[in-house]
Amino acid sequence: MTDDIIIRIRDLKTAYGTHVVHEHLDLDIRRGEIIGVIGPSGCGKSVLLRAITGLKEFAEGSIEVFGERLETLDEAERADVEQRWGVMFQDGALFSNLTVRENVEVPMKEHTQIAPELRHQLADMKIRMAGLSADASPKFPSDLSGGMRKRAALARALSLDPELLFLDEPTAGLDPITAEKFDALIRSLQKALGLTVFLVTHDVDTLHATCDRIAVLGEKHVLAVGTIEELRAFDHPWVQEYFCGPRGRAATGH
C-alpha cells in the first residue's frame, strides 16, 4: 500500500433540503487500502458513498477520484471514470427479472462492445470469483439465499475489472458464519486484484477482519481516521463505546 491518494474529498457539504448531512467534510482514501466508514445511524455513511459515485449531488466542496474533479467532467469523461469503479449496493439492488449472469453482464453491455459469447464467459468467471458455483448463473435473484444475492451483487460490481470498489453494508442481514466468509472473500479479492475498497459498515467484526483504516463519521464531518488501535485511544464518547464497549471488546477477543 502506498500514500497515493485515489479519492480526495475537501470541504464537502451535502443536504436534503434544509437538512444538512455533511459539512466541512475532508477525507483521503489511499490506493490499495480497505477503508471502513462507520458512524452513528443517520450520520450519512451511505450518503457519502452516493456523493462520491455521483448518485447524490453535493452542495459545496470537491470530490476528486483518480485525480479527476468529478463535478467538472462532461458526460463522456464521467463515464470513463465510472468504468474504473464498481458499486455493491446495500440490498444488492439486483434486477429481479434478470438471471445472475444477465445481472453481471449489464455493465458490460452498457460500457463495452464485447461479443455475447465472451460476455457470458466473463460473467460466469466473475460469478465464480465472487464465491458462487457455476449453477448460480442461470438462476434469478429470487432463487438465491441472502448471502448468495450479496455475492451476485459483488460479481456485478466486479464486472468491468474495477480498480476501486464501493461496498454499502455488505454483510448486513447475514448470519455470523456467512458474514465471516464474505469478509474473507473481500480481503482475498482485494489482495489478488489490488483493489481499493470503500466499505460502509456498522459491523465491528467486518472492520477487524478486513480494514486497514477506519473513518468515523459524526457531527456532520469526519471525526477521526485511523487503525482500530488508534481509534480505541481516540477520546470521543461514541468512538469509545463502539470500540471499547461490549461488542467492540468481543470482536477483539477481550
Coordinates of N, CA and C in Angstrom, one line a residue:
M1 N 0.8 -1.2 0.0 CA 0.0 0.0 0.0 C 0.9 1.2 0.0
T2 N 0.5 2.3 -0.8 CA 1.3 3.5 -0.8 C 0.4 4.6 -0.3
D3 N 1.0 5.8 -0.3 CA 0.2 7.0 0.1 C -0.4 7.7 -1.1
D4 N -0.4 7.0 -2.2 CA -1.1 7.6 -3.4 C -2.6 7.7 -3.1
I5 N -3.1 8.9 -3.2 CA -4.5 9.2 -2.9 C -5.4 8.9 -4.1
I6 N -6.3 8.0 -3.9 CA -7.2 7.7 -5.0 C -8.5 8.5 -5.0
I7 N -9.0 8.8 -3.7 CA -10.1 9.7 -3.5 C -9.7 10.8 -2.6
R8 N -10.0 12.0 -3.0 CA -9.7 13.2 -2.2 C -11.0 14.1 -2.0
I9 N -11.5 14.2 -0.8 CA -12.7 14.9 -0.5 C -12.3 16.1 0.3
R10 N -12.8 17.3 -0.1 CA -12.4 18.5 0.6 C -13.7 19.4 0.8
D11 N -13.9 19.8 2.1 CA -14.9 20.8 2.5 C -16.3 20.4 1.9
L12 N -16.6 19.1 2.0 CA -17.9 18.6 1.4 C -19.1 19.0 2.2
K13 N -20.1 19.5 1.5 CA -21.4 19.7 2.1 C -22.5 19.0 1.3
T14 N -23.2 18.2 2.0 CA -24.4 17.5 1.4 C -25.6 17.8 2.2
A15 N -26.8 17.9 1.5 CA -28.0 18.3 2.2 C -29.2 17.7 1.5
Y16 N -30.3 17.5 2.2 CA -31.6 17.2 1.7 C -32.5 18.4 2.1
G17 N -32.7 19.3 1.2 CA -33.5 20.5 1.5 C -32.7 21.3 2.5
T18 N -33.3 21.6 3.7 CA -32.7 22.4 4.7 C -31.9 21.5 5.7
H19 N -32.0 20.1 5.5 CA -31.3 19.2 6.4 C -29.9 19.0 5.9
V20 N -29.0 19.5 6.7 CA -27.5 19.3 6.3 C -27.0 18.0 6.8
V21 N -26.5 17.1 5.9 CA -26.0 15.8 6.3 C -24.5 15.9 6.7
H22 N -23.7 16.5 5.8 CA -22.3 16.7 5.9 C -22.0 18.2 5.8
E23 N -21.0 18.6 6.5 CA -20.5 20.0 6.3 C -19.0 20.0 6.7
H24 N -18.2 20.6 5.8 CA -16.7 20.7 6.0 C -16.1 19.3 6.2
L25 N -16.6 18.4 5.4 CA -16.0 17.0 5.5 C -14.8 16.9 4.6
D26 N -13.7 16.4 5.2 CA -12.5 16.1 4.5 C -12.1 14.6 4.6
L27 N -11.7 14.0 3.6 CA -11.3 12.6 3.7 C -10.4 12.2 2.5
D28 N -9.3 11.5 2.8 CA -8.5 10.9 1.7 C -8.5 9.4 1.8
I29 N -8.6 8.8 0.6 CA -8.6 7.3 0.5 C -7.3 6.9 -0.2
R30 N -6.5 6.1 0.3 CA -5.2 5.7 -0.3 C -5.4 4.5 -1.2
R31 N -4.7 4.6 -2.3 CA -4.7 3.4 -3.3 C -4.3 2.1 -2.6
G32 N -5.1 1.1 -2.8 CA -4.7 -0.2 -2.3 C -5.2 -0.6 -0.9
E33 N -5.9 0.3 -0.3 CA -6.4 0.1 1.1 C -7.8 -0.3 1.1
I34 N -8.2 -1.0 2.2 CA -9.6 -1.2 2.5 C -9.9 -0.2 3.7
I35 N -10.8 0.8 3.4 CA -11.1 1.7 4.4 C -12.6 1.5 4.8
G36 N -12.8 1.3 6.1 CA -14.2 1.2 6.6 C -14.7 2.5 7.0
V37 N -16.0 2.7 6.7 CA -16.6 4.0 7.1 C -17.7 3.7 8.0
I38 N -17.6 4.2 9.3 CA -18.6 3.9 10.3 C -19.1 5.2 10.9
G39 N -20.1 5.1 11.8 CA -20.7 6.2 12.5 C -22.1 5.9 12.9
P40 N -22.6 6.8 13.8 CA -24.0 6.6 14.3 C -25.0 6.5 13.2
S41 N -26.1 5.9 13.4 CA -27.2 5.9 12.5 C -27.6 7.3 12.1
G42 N -27.8 7.5 10.8 CA -28.2 8.8 10.3 C -27.0 9.8 10.1
C43 N -25.8 9.4 10.3 CA -24.7 10.3 10.1 C -24.3 10.5 8.7
G44 N -24.8 9.7 7.7 CA -24.6 9.9 6.3 C -23.5 9.1 5.7
K45 N -23.4 7.8 6.2 CA -22.3 6.9 5.6 C -22.7 6.6 4.2
S46 N -23.9 6.2 3.9 CA -24.3 5.8 2.6 C -24.5 7.1 1.7
V47 N -24.8 8.2 2.3 CA -24.9 9.4 1.6 C -23.6 9.8 1.0
L48 N -22.5 9.6 1.8 CA -21.2 9.9 1.4 C -20.8 9.1 0.2
L49 N -21.1 7.8 0.3 CA -20.8 6.9 -0.8 C -21.5 7.3 -2.1
R50 N -22.8 7.7 -1.9 CA -23.6 8.1 -3.1 C -23.1 9.4 -3.7
A51 N -22.6 10.3 -2.8 CA -22.0 11.6 -3.3 C -20.7 11.3 -4.1
I52 N -19.9 10.4 -3.6 CA -18.6 10.1 -4.4 C -19.0 9.5 -5.7
T53 N -20.0 8.6 -5.8 CA -20.3 7.9 -7.0 C -21.2 8.6 -7.9
G54 N -21.6 9.8 -7.5 CA -22.4 10.7 -8.4 C -23.9 10.4 -8.3
L55 N -24.4 9.6 -7.3 CA -25.8 9.3 -7.2 C -26.5 10.4 -6.3
K56 N -25.7 11.2 -5.7 CA -26.3 12.3 -4.8 C -25.5 13.5 -5.1
E57 N -26.1 14.6 -5.5 CA -25.5 15.9 -5.8 C -25.0 16.5 -4.4
F58 N -23.9 17.1 -4.4 CA -23.4 17.7 -3.2 C -23.5 19.3 -3.4
A59 N -23.7 20.0 -2.3 CA -23.9 21.4 -2.3 C -22.6 22.2 -2.4
E60 N -21.6 21.8 -1.7 CA -20.3 22.5 -1.7 C -19.2 21.6 -1.6
G61 N -18.0 22.1 -1.9 CA -16.8 21.3 -1.8 C -16.4 20.6 -3.1
S62 N -15.4 19.7 -2.9 CA -14.9 19.0 -4.1 C -14.7 17.5 -3.8
I63 N -14.9 16.7 -4.8 CA -14.6 15.3 -4.8 C -13.7 14.9 -6.0
E64 N -12.5 14.4 -5.7 CA -11.5 14.1 -6.7 C -11.3 12.6 -6.7
V65 N -11.5 11.9 -7.8 CA -11.3 10.4 -7.9 C -10.4 10.2 -9.1
F66 N -9.3 9.4 -8.8 CA -8.3 9.1 -9.9 C -7.7 10.5 -10.4
G67 N -7.6 11.5 -9.5 CA -7.1 12.8 -9.9 C -8.0 13.6 -10.7
E68 N -9.3 13.2 -10.9 CA -10.3 14.0 -11.7 C -11.3 14.6 -10.7
R69 N -11.5 15.9 -10.9 CA -12.6 16.6 -10.2 C -13.9 16.2 -10.8
L70 N -14.7 15.4 -10.2 CA -15.9 14.8 -10.8 C -16.9 15.8 -11.2
E71 N -17.1 16.9 -10.5 CA -18.1 17.9 -10.8 C -17.7 18.7 -12.0
T72 N -16.5 18.6 -12.5 CA -16.0 19.4 -13.7 C -16.1 18.6 -15.0
L73 N -16.4 17.3 -14.9 CA -16.3 16.4 -16.1 C -17.6 16.5 -16.9
D74 N -17.4 16.3 -18.2 CA -18.6 16.2 -19.1 C -19.1 14.7 -19.0
E75 N -20.2 14.4 -19.7 CA -20.8 13.1 -19.6 C -19.9 12.0 -20.0
A76 N -19.2 12.2 -21.1 CA -18.3 11.1 -21.7 C -17.1 10.9 -20.7
E77 N -16.5 12.0 -20.2 CA -15.4 11.9 -19.3 C -15.8 11.2 -18.0
R78 N -17.0 11.6 -17.6 CA -17.6 11.0 -16.3 C -17.8 9.5 -16.5
A79 N -18.3 9.1 -17.7 CA -18.5 7.6 -18.0 C -17.1 6.9 -17.9
D80 N -16.1 7.5 -18.5 CA -14.8 6.9 -18.4 C -14.3 6.6 -17.0
V81 N -14.5 7.6 -16.1 CA -14.1 7.4 -14.7 C -14.9 6.4 -14.1
E82 N -16.2 6.4 -14.3 CA -17.2 5.4 -13.7 C -16.9 4.0 -14.0
Q83 N -16.3 3.8 -15.2 CA -15.9 2.4 -15.6 C -14.8 1.8 -14.7
R84 N -14.1 2.7 -14.0 CA -13.0 2.3 -13.2 C -13.4 1.9 -11.8
W85 N -14.7 2.0 -11.5 CA -15.1 1.6 -10.2 C -16.3 0.7 -10.3
G86 N -16.6 -0.1 -9.2 CA -17.8 -0.9 -9.1 C -18.5 -0.6 -7.8
V87 N -19.8 -0.8 -7.8 CA -20.6 -0.5 -6.6 C -21.5 -1.7 -6.2
M88 N -21.4 -2.1 -5.0 CA -22.3 -3.1 -4.5 C -23.2 -2.4 -3.5
F89 N -24.5 -2.3 -3.8 CA -25.5 -1.5 -3.0 C -25.9 -2.3 -1.8
Q90 N -26.5 -1.6 -0.9 CA -26.8 -2.2 0.5 C -27.7 -3.4 0.3
D91 N -28.7 -3.4 -0.5 CA -29.6 -4.6 -0.6 C -29.3 -5.4 -1.8
G92 N -28.2 -5.2 -2.4 CA -27.8 -5.9 -3.6 C -28.3 -5.2 -4.9
A93 N -29.5 -4.7 -4.9 CA -30.1 -4.0 -6.0 C -30.0 -4.7 -7.3
L94 N -30.1 -6.1 -7.2 CA -30.1 -6.9 -8.5 C -31.5 -6.7 -9.2
F95 N -31.4 -6.8 -10.5 CA -32.6 -6.7 -11.4 C -33.3 -8.1 -11.2
S96 N -34.6 -8.0 -10.7 CA -35.3 -9.3 -10.3 C -35.7 -10.1 -11.6
N97 N -35.8 -9.4 -12.7 CA -36.3 -10.1 -13.9 C -35.1 -10.6 -14.8
L98 N -33.9 -10.4 -14.3 CA -32.7 -10.9 -15.0 C -32.0 -12.0 -14.2
T99 N -31.4 -13.0 -14.9 CA -30.7 -14.0 -14.2 C -29.4 -13.4 -13.6
V100 N -28.7 -14.2 -12.7 CA -27.5 -13.7 -12.1 C -26.5 -13.4 -13.2
R101 N -26.4 -14.2 -14.2 CA -25.4 -13.9 -15.3 C -25.8 -12.7 -16.0
E102 N -27.1 -12.5 -16.3 CA -27.6 -11.3 -17.0 C -27.3 -10.0 -16.2
N103 N -27.5 -10.1 -14.9 CA -27.2 -9.0 -14.0 C -25.7 -8.6 -14.1
V104 N -24.9 -9.6 -14.1 CA -23.4 -9.3 -14.1 C -23.0 -8.7 -15.5
E105 N -23.8 -9.1 -16.5 CA -23.5 -8.6 -17.9 C -23.9 -7.2 -18.1
V106 N -24.8 -6.7 -17.3 CA -25.4 -5.3 -17.5 C -24.3 -4.2 -17.7
P107 N -23.3 -4.1 -16.8 CA -22.3 -3.1 -17.1 C -21.5 -3.4 -18.3
M108 N -21.2 -4.6 -18.7 CA -20.5 -4.9 -19.9 C -21.3 -4.5 -21.1
K109 N -22.6 -4.7 -21.1 CA -23.4 -4.3 -22.2 C -23.5 -2.8 -22.4
E110 N -23.5 -2.1 -21.2 CA -23.6 -0.7 -21.2 C -22.3 0.0 -21.7
H111 N -21.2 -0.6 -21.3 CA -19.9 0.2 -21.5 C -18.9 -0.4 -22.4
T112 N -19.2 -1.6 -22.9 CA -18.2 -2.3 -23.8 C -18.9 -2.8 -25.1
Q113 N -18.1 -3.3 -26.0 CA -18.6 -3.9 -27.3 C -18.3 -5.4 -27.3
I114 N -18.1 -6.0 -26.1 CA -17.8 -7.4 -26.0 C -18.8 -8.3 -26.7
A115 N -18.4 -9.3 -27.5 CA -19.4 -10.2 -28.1 C -20.1 -11.0 -27.1
P116 N -21.4 -11.3 -27.4 CA -22.2 -12.0 -26.4 C -21.6 -13.3 -25.8
E117 N -21.0 -14.1 -26.6 CA -20.5 -15.4 -26.1 C -19.3 -15.1 -25.1
L118 N -18.4 -14.2 -25.4 CA -17.3 -13.8 -24.5 C -17.9 -13.2 -23.2
R119 N -18.9 -12.3 -23.4 CA -19.6 -11.7 -22.3 C -20.1 -12.7 -21.3
H120 N -20.8 -13.7 -21.8 CA -21.3 -14.8 -21.0 C -20.1 -15.5 -20.2
Q121 N -19.0 -15.7 -20.9 CA -17.9 -16.4 -20.2 C -17.3 -15.5 -19.1
L122 N -17.2 -14.2 -19.4 CA -16.6 -13.3 -18.4 C -17.5 -13.2 -17.2
A123 N -18.8 -13.1 -17.5 CA -19.8 -13.0 -16.4 C -19.7 -14.2 -15.5
D124 N -19.6 -15.4 -16.1 CA -19.5 -16.6 -15.3 C -18.2 -16.7 -14.5
M125 N -17.1 -16.1 -15.0 CA -15.9 -16.0 -14.3 C -16.0 -15.1 -13.1
K126 N -16.7 -14.0 -13.3 CA -16.9 -13.0 -12.1 C -17.8 -13.7 -11.1
I127 N -18.8 -14.5 -11.5 CA -19.6 -15.2 -10.6 C -18.8 -16.1 -9.7
R128 N -17.9 -16.9 -10.3 CA -17.1 -17.8 -9.6 C -16.1 -17.0 -8.7
M129 N -15.6 -15.9 -9.2 CA -14.7 -15.1 -8.3 C -15.4 -14.6 -7.0
A130 N -16.7 -14.4 -7.2 CA -17.5 -13.9 -6.0 C -17.9 -15.0 -5.1
G131 N -17.5 -16.2 -5.4 CA -17.7 -17.4 -4.5 C -19.0 -18.1 -4.7
L132 N -19.6 -17.9 -5.9 CA -20.7 -18.7 -6.3 C -20.4 -19.8 -7.3
S133 N -21.1 -20.9 -7.2 CA -20.8 -22.0 -8.2 C -21.4 -21.7 -9.5
A134 N -21.0 -22.4 -10.6 CA -21.4 -22.1 -11.9 C -23.0 -22.2 -12.1
D135 N -23.6 -23.1 -11.3 CA -25.0 -23.3 -11.5 C -25.9 -22.2 -10.9
A136 N -25.2 -21.1 -10.3 CA -25.9 -19.9 -9.9 C -26.2 -19.0 -11.1
S137 N -25.4 -19.1 -12.2 CA -25.5 -18.2 -13.3 C -26.9 -18.1 -13.9
P138 N -27.7 -19.2 -14.2 CA -29.0 -19.1 -14.8 C -30.1 -18.8 -13.8
K139 N -29.8 -18.7 -12.5 CA -30.9 -18.5 -11.5 C -31.2 -17.1 -11.4
F140 N -32.4 -16.8 -10.9 CA -32.9 -15.5 -10.7 C -32.7 -15.1 -9.2
P141 N -32.6 -13.8 -9.0 CA -32.3 -13.4 -7.6 C -33.3 -14.0 -6.6
S142 N -34.5 -14.2 -6.9 CA -35.5 -14.8 -6.0 C -35.2 -16.2 -5.7
D143 N -34.3 -16.9 -6.5 CA -34.0 -18.3 -6.2 C -32.8 -18.4 -5.3
L144 N -32.2 -17.3 -4.9 CA -31.0 -17.3 -4.1 C -31.2 -16.9 -2.6
S145 N -30.3 -17.4 -1.8 CA -30.3 -17.0 -0.4 C -29.8 -15.6 -0.3
G146 N -29.9 -15.0 0.9 CA -29.4 -13.6 1.1 C -27.9 -13.5 0.9
G147 N -27.2 -14.5 1.4 CA -25.7 -14.5 1.2 C -25.4 -14.7 -0.3
M148 N -26.1 -15.5 -1.0 CA -25.8 -15.7 -2.4 C -26.2 -14.4 -3.2
R149 N -27.2 -13.7 -2.8 CA -27.6 -12.5 -3.5 C -26.5 -11.4 -3.3
K150 N -25.9 -11.4 -2.1 CA -24.8 -10.5 -1.9 C -23.6 -10.8 -2.8
R151 N -23.3 -12.1 -3.0 CA -22.2 -12.5 -3.8 C -22.5 -12.2 -5.3
A152 N -23.7 -12.3 -5.7 CA -24.1 -12.0 -7.1 C -24.0 -10.5 -7.3
A153 N -24.3 -9.7 -6.3 CA -24.2 -8.2 -6.4 C -22.7 -7.9 -6.5
L154 N -21.9 -8.6 -5.7 CA -20.4 -8.4 -5.7 C -19.9 -8.7 -7.1
A155 N -20.3 -9.8 -7.7 CA -19.9 -10.2 -9.0 C -20.2 -9.1 -10.1
R156 N -21.4 -8.5 -9.9 CA -21.7 -7.4 -10.9 C -20.8 -6.2 -10.6
A157 N -20.5 -5.9 -9.4 CA -19.6 -4.8 -9.1 C -18.2 -5.0 -9.7
L158 N -17.8 -6.3 -9.8 CA -16.5 -6.6 -10.4 C -16.5 -6.8 -11.9
S159 N -17.7 -6.5 -12.5 CA -17.9 -6.9 -13.9 C -16.9 -6.2 -14.8
L160 N -16.5 -5.0 -14.6 CA -15.6 -4.3 -15.5 C -14.2 -4.2 -15.0
D161 N -13.8 -5.1 -14.2 CA -12.4 -5.2 -13.6 C -12.1 -3.8 -13.0
P162 N -12.8 -3.4 -12.0 CA -12.6 -2.0 -11.4 C -11.3 -2.0 -10.6
E163 N -10.8 -0.8 -10.5 CA -9.7 -0.5 -9.5 C -10.2 -0.2 -8.1
L164 N -11.4 0.3 -8.1 CA -12.0 0.9 -6.9 C -13.4 0.2 -6.7
L165 N -13.6 -0.3 -5.5 CA -14.8 -1.0 -5.2 C -15.5 -0.3 -4.0
F166 N -16.8 0.0 -4.2 CA -17.6 0.6 -3.1 C -18.6 -0.5 -2.6
L167 N -18.6 -0.7 -1.3 CA -19.5 -1.7 -0.7 C -20.3 -1.0 0.4
D168 N -21.6 -1.1 0.2 CA -22.5 -0.5 1.2 C -23.2 -1.6 2.1
E169 N -22.7 -1.6 3.3 CA -23.2 -2.6 4.3 C -23.3 -4.0 3.7
P170 N -22.1 -4.5 3.2 CA -22.1 -5.8 2.5 C -22.5 -7.0 3.3
T171 N -22.4 -7.0 4.7 CA -22.7 -8.1 5.5 C -24.0 -7.9 6.3
A172 N -24.7 -6.8 6.0 CA -26.0 -6.5 6.8 C -27.0 -7.7 6.5
G173 N -27.6 -8.2 7.5 CA -28.6 -9.2 7.4 C -28.1 -10.6 7.2
L174 N -26.8 -10.8 7.2 CA -26.2 -12.1 7.1 C -26.0 -12.7 8.5
D175 N -26.1 -14.1 8.5 CA -25.7 -14.7 9.8 C -24.2 -14.6 10.0
P176 N -23.7 -14.8 11.2 CA -22.3 -14.6 11.5 C -21.3 -15.4 10.7
I177 N -21.7 -16.7 10.4 CA -20.8 -17.5 9.6 C -20.7 -17.0 8.2
T178 N -21.9 -16.7 7.6 CA -21.9 -16.3 6.2 C -21.2 -14.9 6.1
A179 N -21.4 -14.0 7.1 CA -20.7 -12.7 7.1 C -19.2 -12.9 7.2
E180 N -18.7 -13.8 8.0 CA -17.3 -14.1 8.2 C -16.7 -14.5 6.8
K181 N -17.4 -15.4 6.1 CA -16.9 -15.9 4.8 C -16.9 -14.8 3.8
F182 N -17.9 -13.9 3.9 CA -17.9 -12.7 2.9 C -16.8 -11.8 3.2
D183 N -16.5 -11.5 4.5 CA -15.3 -10.7 4.9 C -14.0 -11.3 4.3
A184 N -13.8 -12.6 4.5 CA -12.6 -13.2 4.0 C -12.5 -13.1 2.5
L185 N -13.7 -13.2 1.8 CA -13.7 -13.1 0.3 C -13.3 -11.7 -0.1
I186 N -13.8 -10.7 0.6 CA -13.4 -9.3 0.2 C -11.9 -9.1 0.4
R187 N -11.4 -9.6 1.5 CA -9.9 -9.4 1.8 C -9.1 -10.1 0.7
S188 N -9.5 -11.3 0.3 CA -8.7 -12.1 -0.6 C -8.8 -11.5 -2.0
L189 N -10.0 -11.0 -2.4 CA -10.1 -10.3 -3.7 C -9.3 -9.0 -3.7
Q190 N -9.3 -8.3 -2.6 CA -8.6 -7.0 -2.6 C -7.1 -7.3 -2.8
K191 N -6.6 -8.3 -2.1 CA -5.2 -8.7 -2.3 C -4.8 -9.2 -3.7
A192 N -5.7 -10.1 -4.2 CA -5.4 -10.7 -5.5 C -5.5 -9.7 -6.7
L193 N -6.5 -8.7 -6.6 CA -6.8 -7.8 -7.7 C -6.2 -6.4 -7.4
G194 N -5.6 -6.2 -6.3 CA -5.0 -4.9 -6.0 C -6.1 -3.8 -5.9
L195 N -7.2 -4.1 -5.3 CA -8.4 -3.2 -5.3 C -8.2 -2.2 -4.2
T196 N -8.8 -1.0 -4.3 CA -9.0 -0.1 -3.3 C -10.5 -0.3 -2.9
V197 N -10.8 -0.4 -1.6 CA -12.2 -0.7 -1.2 C -12.7 0.3 -0.2
F198 N -13.8 0.9 -0.5 CA -14.5 1.9 0.3 C -15.7 1.1 0.9
L199 N -15.7 0.8 2.2 CA -16.6 -0.1 2.8 C -17.4 0.6 3.9
V200 N -18.7 0.8 3.6 CA -19.6 1.3 4.6 C -20.2 0.1 5.4
T201 N -20.0 0.2 6.8 CA -20.5 -0.9 7.6 C -20.8 -0.4 9.0
H202 N -21.5 -1.2 9.7 CA -21.7 -1.0 11.2 C -21.2 -2.2 11.9
D203 N -20.6 -3.2 11.2 CA -20.2 -4.4 11.8 C -18.8 -4.4 12.3
V204 N -18.6 -4.4 13.6 CA -17.3 -4.3 14.1 C -16.4 -5.5 13.7
D205 N -17.0 -6.7 13.6 CA -16.3 -7.9 13.1 C -15.7 -7.7 11.7
T206 N -16.5 -7.1 10.8 CA -16.0 -6.8 9.5 C -14.8 -5.8 9.5
L207 N -14.8 -4.9 10.4 CA -13.7 -3.9 10.5 C -12.4 -4.7 10.9
H208 N -12.5 -5.5 11.9 CA -11.4 -6.3 12.3 C -10.8 -7.2 11.2
A209 N -11.8 -7.8 10.5 CA -11.4 -8.8 9.5 C -10.8 -8.3 8.2
T210 N -11.2 -7.0 7.9 CA -10.9 -6.6 6.5 C -10.2 -5.3 6.4
C211 N -10.4 -4.3 7.4 CA -10.0 -2.9 7.1 C -8.6 -2.6 7.5
D212 N -7.9 -1.8 6.7 CA -6.6 -1.2 7.0 C -6.7 0.0 7.9
R213 N -7.7 0.8 7.5 CA -8.0 2.0 8.3 C -9.5 2.2 8.4
I214 N -10.0 3.0 9.3 CA -11.4 3.3 9.5 C -11.6 4.8 9.6
A215 N -12.6 5.3 8.9 CA -13.0 6.7 9.1 C -14.3 6.7 9.9
V216 N -14.4 7.5 10.9 CA -15.6 7.7 11.7 C -16.3 9.0 11.4
L217 N -17.5 8.8 10.9 CA -18.4 10.0 10.6 C -19.2 10.3 11.8
G218 N -19.4 11.6 12.0 CA -20.3 12.1 13.1 C -20.3 13.6 13.1
E219 N -21.3 14.2 13.7 CA -21.4 15.6 13.8 C -21.1 16.3 12.5
K220 N -21.6 15.7 11.4 CA -21.6 16.2 10.0 C -20.2 16.2 9.3
H221 N -19.2 15.6 9.9 CA -17.9 15.5 9.3 C -17.2 14.3 9.7
V222 N -15.9 14.2 9.4 CA -15.1 13.0 9.8 C -14.5 13.3 11.1
L223 N -14.9 12.5 12.1 CA -14.4 12.7 13.5 C -12.9 12.3 13.6
A224 N -12.6 11.1 13.0 CA -11.2 10.6 13.1 C -11.0 9.5 12.0
V225 N -9.8 9.3 11.7 CA -9.4 8.3 10.7 C -8.1 7.6 11.3
G226 N -8.2 6.3 11.3 CA -7.0 5.6 11.8 C -7.2 4.1 11.8
T227 N -6.3 3.4 12.4 CA -6.4 1.9 12.6 C -7.3 1.7 13.8
I228 N -7.7 0.5 14.0 CA -8.6 0.2 15.2 C -7.9 0.5 16.5
E229 N -6.6 0.2 16.6 CA -5.9 0.5 17.8 C -5.8 2.0 18.0
E230 N -5.6 2.8 16.9 CA -5.6 4.3 17.1 C -6.9 4.8 17.5
L231 N -8.0 4.2 17.0 CA -9.3 4.7 17.3 C -9.7 4.3 18.7
R232 N -9.2 3.2 19.2 CA -9.5 2.8 20.6 C -9.0 3.8 21.6
A233 N -8.0 4.5 21.1 CA -7.4 5.5 22.0 C -7.9 6.9 21.8
F234 N -8.9 7.1 20.8 CA -9.4 8.4 20.5 C -10.5 8.7 21.5
D235 N -10.4 9.9 22.1 CA -11.3 10.3 23.2 C -12.5 11.0 22.6
H236 N -13.5 10.1 22.3 CA -14.8 10.6 21.9 C -15.9 9.6 22.4
P237 N -17.0 10.0 23.0 CA -17.9 9.1 23.6 C -18.4 8.0 22.6
W238 N -18.8 8.3 21.4 CA -19.3 7.3 20.5 C -18.2 6.3 20.1
V239 N -17.1 6.9 19.8 CA -16.0 6.0 19.4 C -15.5 5.1 20.5
Q240 N -15.5 5.6 21.7 CA -15.1 4.7 22.8 C -16.2 3.6 23.1
E241 N -17.4 4.0 23.0 CA -18.5 3.0 23.1 C -18.4 1.9 22.0
Y242 N -18.2 2.4 20.8 CA -18.1 1.4 19.7 C -17.0 0.4 19.8
F243 N -15.8 0.9 20.1 CA -14.6 0.0 20.1 C -14.3 -0.6 21.4
C244 N -14.7 0.1 22.5 CA -14.3 -0.4 23.8 C -15.5 -0.9 24.6
G245 N -16.7 -0.8 24.1 CA -17.9 -1.3 24.7 C -17.9 -2.8 24.5
P246 N -19.0 -3.5 25.0 CA -19.0 -5.0 24.9 C -18.8 -5.6 23.5
R247 N -19.5 -5.0 22.5 CA -19.3 -5.6 21.2 C -17.9 -5.4 20.6
G248 N -17.4 -4.2 20.9 CA -16.0 -4.0 20.4 C -15.0 -4.9 21.1
R249 N -15.2 -5.1 22.4 CA -14.3 -6.0 23.1 C -14.4 -7.4 22.6
A250 N -15.7 -7.8 22.3 CA -15.9 -9.2 21.9 C -15.2 -9.4 20.5
A251 N -15.2 -8.4 19.7 CA -14.6 -8.6 18.4 C -13.1 -8.7 18.5
T252 N -12.5 -8.2 19.5 CA -11.0 -8.3 19.7 C -10.7 -9.5 20.6
G253 N -11.7 -10.2 21.1 CA -11.4 -11.3 22.0 C -11.1 -11.0 23.4
H254 N -11.4 -9.7 23.8 CA -11.1 -9.3 25.2 C -12.4 -9.4 26.0

